[in-house]
Amino acid sequence: MLEQKLKDPSLLRSAGFIDGQWIQAPNGNTFEVLNPSTGEVIAKVADLGAQETKQAIAAAEVAYDHWKTIPAKQRSSILRRWYELVLENQEDLALIMTSEQGKVMSESRGEVIYGASYIEWFAEEAKRIYGDVLPSTSADRRSIVIKQPVGVVGAITPWNFPNAMITRKVAPALAAGCSIVLKPAAETPLSALALAELASRAGIPAGVFNVVVGKDSKSIGAELTSNPIVKKITFTGSTAVGKLLMEQSAKTIKKTSMELGGNAPVLVFEDADLDKAVTGALGAKFRNAGQTCICANRILVQDTIYDEFIKRFTNRVGEFVLGDGMADQTTMGPLITKKAVENVIALVNDAVEQGAKVCIGGKTDAQGDHFYQPTVIRDLTTSMRLAKEEVFGPVAPVFKFSTEKEAVAMANDTEFGLAAYMYTKDHSRIWRVGEALEYGMVGINETAISSEMIPFGGVKESGQGREGSKYGLEDYLEIKYLCLGDI
Ligand code: ADP
């Protein structure tokens, strides 16, 4: 039982959090949260819908009026307290995360720290929301720019990072002076609710941070995107749902920030440090069992080193220990749902039927129906689904290229543009290729590129807006121009 493992069982919440109150569904309906490793039901959570979303938005509107007037220094201290509480409860938050999401405990512990870093960062940035005094067109005028919060924010987050995807949105929103209504993924609501409990303990006032949990994401999303009180929608998830939310938000001209799908290439050139490239590609591919939007989706290797790269890479993949994320020896956990496994099977079958070869893995695993073995596939062509679609699973397709020009063309041949990586020691190439890649982020001889201090986000159909860094706050601020006449 998860509850018995926690030092503080009151972090395990199963109701929605609206206006500072824990709310059950009026009809008493709940939905089950499953442990993807064991299939065990770990919680039955209140199944809220459009009505409760409306209620949360109304509460957020009232709370906003007060929160926006609290001096930045005070908002900053409250956020700082929340950050400290998240760190103090790292182990419990990691246990909750591994239980509902499946990732290995070391990754969950890491994500709690990573998630907390956004709260710390934006607690500091709250004090650095500056305006401007502009040169004037005439002697009797002054032109001033001030920054103000956008207002009530609606946030929708996915299951792959049940903590960090929330703090990345909630922390900058609150730092800017906005209030927020969050709908976390139904697969992983418990991490979100634990964060809300800690936010409340930190002194974030009732109604400033609300969490609506529920299975009916369509209805909750429809309310968030149509309600005129909500001024901004921030979303992390699939491109298809992102497009839908943008469409729905257009009717009331809401601002939107979209962090959508990726199809990240890793370019490995013949002058690269091969072992570093293997290690980097391995981390970028198999972190969270391949379920991240910046996961290496296509590994592109120069023909002169193709066989050697595959040999070393496959050997390293053979060292993974697949299993329950709670077990100490496990280095890779299950996939989130059976549907996710079925998708991976279909992608691999499509490639094999067209002539690709499996170097290792390529199968489901006897440990349970959420497990798929870490897999390497070679001899791929660009007509295969693996060249175009986001895998979101532990399958590494290794493609071959012969020239730099070809590599860049292959890398850019996708509607996505989130993260790309390259391994090379040639400094001229670093600039040439770095500038030519149509991506929001490029890792050069490095694949662990994310932190609270950098602008995370994509171009093309991978989205708009940035999370983290000084730019991450701008997404929650409006620019207002004040014209002072008759001076
Ligand atoms: P993933 O493939 O990562 O599950 P989704 O885009 O389906 O990506 O889900 C991301 C988030 O969007 C989840 O919280 C999910 O519940 C929510 N979601 C899915 N469909 C809709 C929708 N039609 N309207 C609003 N939210 C949605």
PDB file of N, CA, C and O in Angstrom, residues 221-252:
ATOM      1  N   GLY A 221     -11.657  20.639 -20.613  1.00  0.00           N
ATOM      2  CA  GLY A 221     -10.920  21.475 -21.571  1.00  0.00           C
ATOM      3  C   GLY A 221     -11.832  22.478 -22.258  1.00  0.00           C
ATOM      4  O   GLY A 221     -11.463  23.632 -22.473  1.00  0.00           O
ATOM      5  N   ALA A 222     -13.048  22.034 -22.582  1.00  0.00           N
ATOM      6  CA  ALA A 222     -13.994  22.928 -23.271  1.00  0.00           C
ATOM      7  C   ALA A 222     -14.358  24.106 -22.363  1.00  0.00           C
ATOM      8  O   ALA A 222     -14.452  25.250 -22.820  1.00  0.00           O
ATOM      9  N   GLU A 223     -14.538  23.841 -21.065  1.00  0.00           N
ATOM     10  CA  GLU A 223     -14.877  24.925 -20.133  1.00  0.00           C
ATOM     11  C   GLU A 223     -13.681  25.881 -19.993  1.00  0.00           C
ATOM     12  O   GLU A 223     -13.839  27.110 -20.046  1.00  0.00           O
ATOM     13  N   LEU A 224     -12.501  25.307 -19.831  1.00  0.00           N
ATOM     14  CA  LEU A 224     -11.315  26.162 -19.658  1.00  0.00           C
ATOM     15  C   LEU A 224     -11.086  27.064 -20.875  1.00  0.00           C
ATOM     16  O   LEU A 224     -10.705  28.228 -20.741  1.00  0.00           O
ATOM     17  N   THR A 225     -11.326  26.504 -22.074  1.00  0.00           N
ATOM     18  CA  THR A 225     -11.021  27.274 -23.287  1.00  0.00           C
ATOM     19  C   THR A 225     -12.154  28.211 -23.711  1.00  0.00           C
ATOM     20  O   THR A 225     -11.926  29.119 -24.503  1.00  0.00           O
ATOM     21  N   SER A 226     -13.380  27.958 -23.210  1.00  0.00           N
ATOM     22  CA  SER A 226     -14.488  28.824 -23.648  1.00  0.00           C
ATOM     23  C   SER A 226     -14.847  29.886 -22.607  1.00  0.00           C
ATOM     24  O   SER A 226     -15.430  30.910 -22.936  1.00  0.00           O
ATOM     25  N   ASN A 227     -14.534  29.644 -21.355  1.00  0.00           N
ATOM     26  CA  ASN A 227     -14.919  30.577 -20.296  1.00  0.00           C
ATOM     27  C   ASN A 227     -14.175  31.910 -20.472  1.00  0.00           C
ATOM     28  O   ASN A 227     -12.939  31.940 -20.500  1.00  0.00           O
ATOM     29  N   PRO A 228     -14.924  33.010 -20.590  1.00  0.00           N
ATOM     30  CA  PRO A 228     -14.265  34.294 -20.867  1.00  0.00           C
ATOM     31  C   PRO A 228     -13.394  34.809 -19.720  1.00  0.00           C
ATOM     32  O   PRO A 228     -12.546  35.680 -19.932  1.00  0.00           O
ATOM     33  N   ILE A 229     -13.587  34.254 -18.521  1.00  0.00           N
ATOM     34  CA  ILE A 229     -12.759  34.699 -17.387  1.00  0.00           C
ATOM     35  C   ILE A 229     -11.308  34.260 -17.588  1.00  0.00           C
ATOM     36  O   ILE A 229     -10.370  34.943 -17.191  1.00  0.00           O
ATOM     37  N   VAL A 230     -11.141  33.099 -18.223  1.00  0.00           N
ATOM     38  CA  VAL A 230      -9.778  32.575 -18.437  1.00  0.00           C
ATOM     39  C   VAL A 230      -9.116  33.377 -19.556  1.00  0.00           C
ATOM     40  O   VAL A 230      -9.662  33.520 -20.643  1.00  0.00           O
ATOM     41  N   LYS A 231      -7.928  33.921 -19.279  1.00  0.00           N
ATOM     42  CA  LYS A 231      -7.278  34.793 -20.263  1.00  0.00           C
ATOM     43  C   LYS A 231      -6.130  34.101 -20.986  1.00  0.00           C
ATOM     44  O   LYS A 231      -5.613  34.608 -21.980  1.00  0.00           O
ATOM     45  N   LYS A 232      -5.723  32.951 -20.450  1.00  0.00           N
ATOM     46  CA  LYS A 232      -4.599  32.265 -21.087  1.00  0.00           C
ATOM     47  C   LYS A 232      -4.715  30.757 -20.867  1.00  0.00           C
ATOM     48  O   LYS A 232      -5.105  30.320 -19.784  1.00  0.00           O
ATOM     49  N   ILE A 233      -4.351  30.001 -21.914  1.00  0.00           N
ATOM     50  CA  ILE A 233      -4.285  28.544 -21.786  1.00  0.00           C
ATOM     51  C   ILE A 233      -2.833  28.123 -21.979  1.00  0.00           C
ATOM     52  O   ILE A 233      -2.179  28.522 -22.947  1.00  0.00           O
ATOM     53  N   THR A 234      -2.340  27.345 -21.032  1.00  0.00           N
ATOM     54  CA  THR A 234      -0.996  26.795 -21.178  1.00  0.00           C
ATOM     55  C   THR A 234      -1.121  25.282 -21.168  1.00  0.00           C
ATOM     56  O   THR A 234      -1.780  24.705 -20.295  1.00  0.00           O
ATOM     57  N   PHE A 235      -0.527  24.650 -22.170  1.00  0.00           N
ATOM     58  CA  PHE A 235      -0.756  23.214 -22.385  1.00  0.00           C
ATOM     59  C   PHE A 235       0.546  22.508 -22.701  1.00  0.00           C
ATOM     60  O   PHE A 235       1.382  23.019 -23.451  1.00  0.00           O
ATOM     61  N   THR A 236       0.715  21.323 -22.129  1.00  0.00           N
ATOM     62  CA  THR A 236       1.764  20.403 -22.578  1.00  0.00           C
ATOM     63  C   THR A 236       1.091  19.093 -22.914  1.00  0.00           C
ATOM     64  O   THR A 236       0.343  18.548 -22.095  1.00  0.00           O
ATOM     65  N   GLY A 237       1.340  18.593 -24.120  1.00  0.00           N
ATOM     66  CA  GLY A 237       0.725  17.328 -24.536  1.00  0.00           C
ATOM     67  C   GLY A 237       0.885  17.136 -26.032  1.00  0.00           C
ATOM     68  O   GLY A 237       1.799  17.694 -26.647  1.00  0.00           O
ATOM     69  N   SER A 238      -0.033  16.385 -26.604  1.00  0.00           N
ATOM     70  CA  SER A 238       0.109  16.039 -28.019  1.00  0.00           C
ATOM     71  C   SER A 238      -0.227  17.238 -28.919  1.00  0.00           C
ATOM     72  O   SER A 238      -1.007  18.120 -28.540  1.00  0.00           O
ATOM     73  N   THR A 239       0.335  17.213 -30.120  1.00  0.00           N
ATOM     74  CA  THR A 239       0.074  18.283 -31.089  1.00  0.00           C
ATOM     75  C   THR A 239      -1.414  18.308 -31.455  1.00  0.00           C
ATOM     76  O   THR A 239      -2.008  19.383 -31.588  1.00  0.00           O
ATOM     77  N   ALA A 240      -2.021  17.132 -31.572  1.00  0.00           N
ATOM     78  CA  ALA A 240      -3.438  17.073 -31.961  1.00  0.00           C
ATOM     79  C   ALA A 240      -4.312  17.802 -30.931  1.00  0.00           C
ATOM     80  O   ALA A 240      -5.165  18.626 -31.302  1.00  0.00           O
ATOM     81  N   VAL A 241      -4.101  17.519 -29.669  1.00  0.00           N
ATOM     82  CA  VAL A 241      -4.909  18.178 -28.637  1.00  0.00           C
ATOM     83  C   VAL A 241      -4.542  19.665 -28.549  1.00  0.00           C
ATOM     84  O   VAL A 241      -5.419  20.514 -28.383  1.00  0.00           O
ATOM     85  N   GLY A 242      -3.272  19.990 -28.720  1.00  0.00           N
ATOM     86  CA  GLY A 242      -2.839  21.392 -28.710  1.00  0.00           C
ATOM     87  C   GLY A 242      -3.559  22.203 -29.777  1.00  0.00           C
ATOM     88  O   GLY A 242      -4.024  23.326 -29.524  1.00  0.00           O
ATOM     89  N   LYS A 243      -3.676  21.628 -30.977  1.00  0.00           N
ATOM     90  CA  LYS A 243      -4.366  22.332 -32.067  1.00  0.00           C
ATOM     91  C   LYS A 243      -5.830  22.576 -31.705  1.00  0.00           C
ATOM     92  O   LYS A 243      -6.377  23.654 -31.943  1.00  0.00           O
ATOM     93  N   LEU A 244      -6.434  21.548 -31.122  1.00  0.00           N
ATOM     94  CA  LEU A 244      -7.838  21.656 -30.728  1.00  0.00           C
ATOM     95  C   LEU A 244      -8.021  22.766 -29.686  1.00  0.00           C
ATOM     96  O   LEU A 244      -8.938  23.594 -29.783  1.00  0.00           O
ATOM     97  N   LEU A 245      -7.125  22.807 -28.707  1.00  0.00           N
ATOM     98  CA  LEU A 245      -7.250  23.811 -27.642  1.00  0.00           C
ATOM     99  C   LEU A 245      -7.032  25.224 -28.202  1.00  0.00           C
ATOM    100  O   LEU A 245      -7.702  26.175 -27.782  1.00  0.00           O
ATOM    101  N   MET A 246      -6.120  25.341 -29.168  1.00  0.00           N
ATOM    102  CA  MET A 246      -5.903  26.662 -29.793  1.00  0.00           C
ATOM    103  C   MET A 246      -7.157  27.099 -30.540  1.00  0.00           C
ATOM    104  O   MET A 246      -7.553  28.265 -30.480  1.00  0.00           O
ATOM    105  N   GLU A 247      -7.738  26.142 -31.239  1.00  0.00           N
ATOM    106  CA  GLU A 247      -8.965  26.433 -31.989  1.00  0.00           C
ATOM    107  C   GLU A 247     -10.069  26.898 -31.028  1.00  0.00           C
ATOM    108  O   GLU A 247     -10.722  27.906 -31.261  1.00  0.00           O
ATOM    109  N   GLN A 248     -10.225  26.151 -29.943  1.00  0.00           N
ATOM    110  CA  GLN A 248     -11.275  26.489 -28.975  1.00  0.00           C
ATOM    111  C   GLN A 248     -10.983  27.836 -28.302  1.00  0.00           C
ATOM    112  O   GLN A 248     -11.904  28.582 -27.996  1.00  0.00           O
ATOM    113  N   SER A 249      -9.695  28.114 -28.086  1.00  0.00           N
ATOM    114  CA  SER A 249      -9.315  29.364 -27.402  1.00  0.00           C
ATOM    115  C   SER A 249      -9.480  30.582 -28.303  1.00  0.00           C
ATOM    116  O   SER A 249      -9.541  31.716 -27.820  1.00  0.00           O
ATOM    117  N   ALA A 250      -9.532  30.341 -29.616  1.00  0.00           N
ATOM    118  CA  ALA A 250      -9.593  31.454 -30.565  1.00  0.00           C
ATOM    119  C   ALA A 250     -10.876  32.272 -30.386  1.00  0.00           C
ATOM    120  O   ALA A 250     -10.873  33.485 -30.586  1.00  0.00           O
ATOM    121  N   LYS A 251     -11.951  31.602 -29.975  1.00  0.00           N
ATOM    122  CA  LYS A 251     -13.251  32.294 -29.876  1.00  0.00           C
ATOM    123  C   LYS A 251     -13.206  33.455 -28.886  1.00  0.00           C
ATOM    124  O   LYS A 251     -13.917  34.433 -29.048  1.00  0.00           O
ATOM    125  N   THR A 252     -12.384  33.323 -27.847  1.00  0.00           N
ATOM    126  CA  THR A 252     -12.280  34.431 -26.876  1.00  0.00           C
ATOM    127  C   THR A 252     -10.866  35.026 -26.888  1.00  0.00           C
ATOM    128  O   THR A 252     -10.455  35.689 -25.931  1.00  0.00           O
TER     129      THR A 252
END
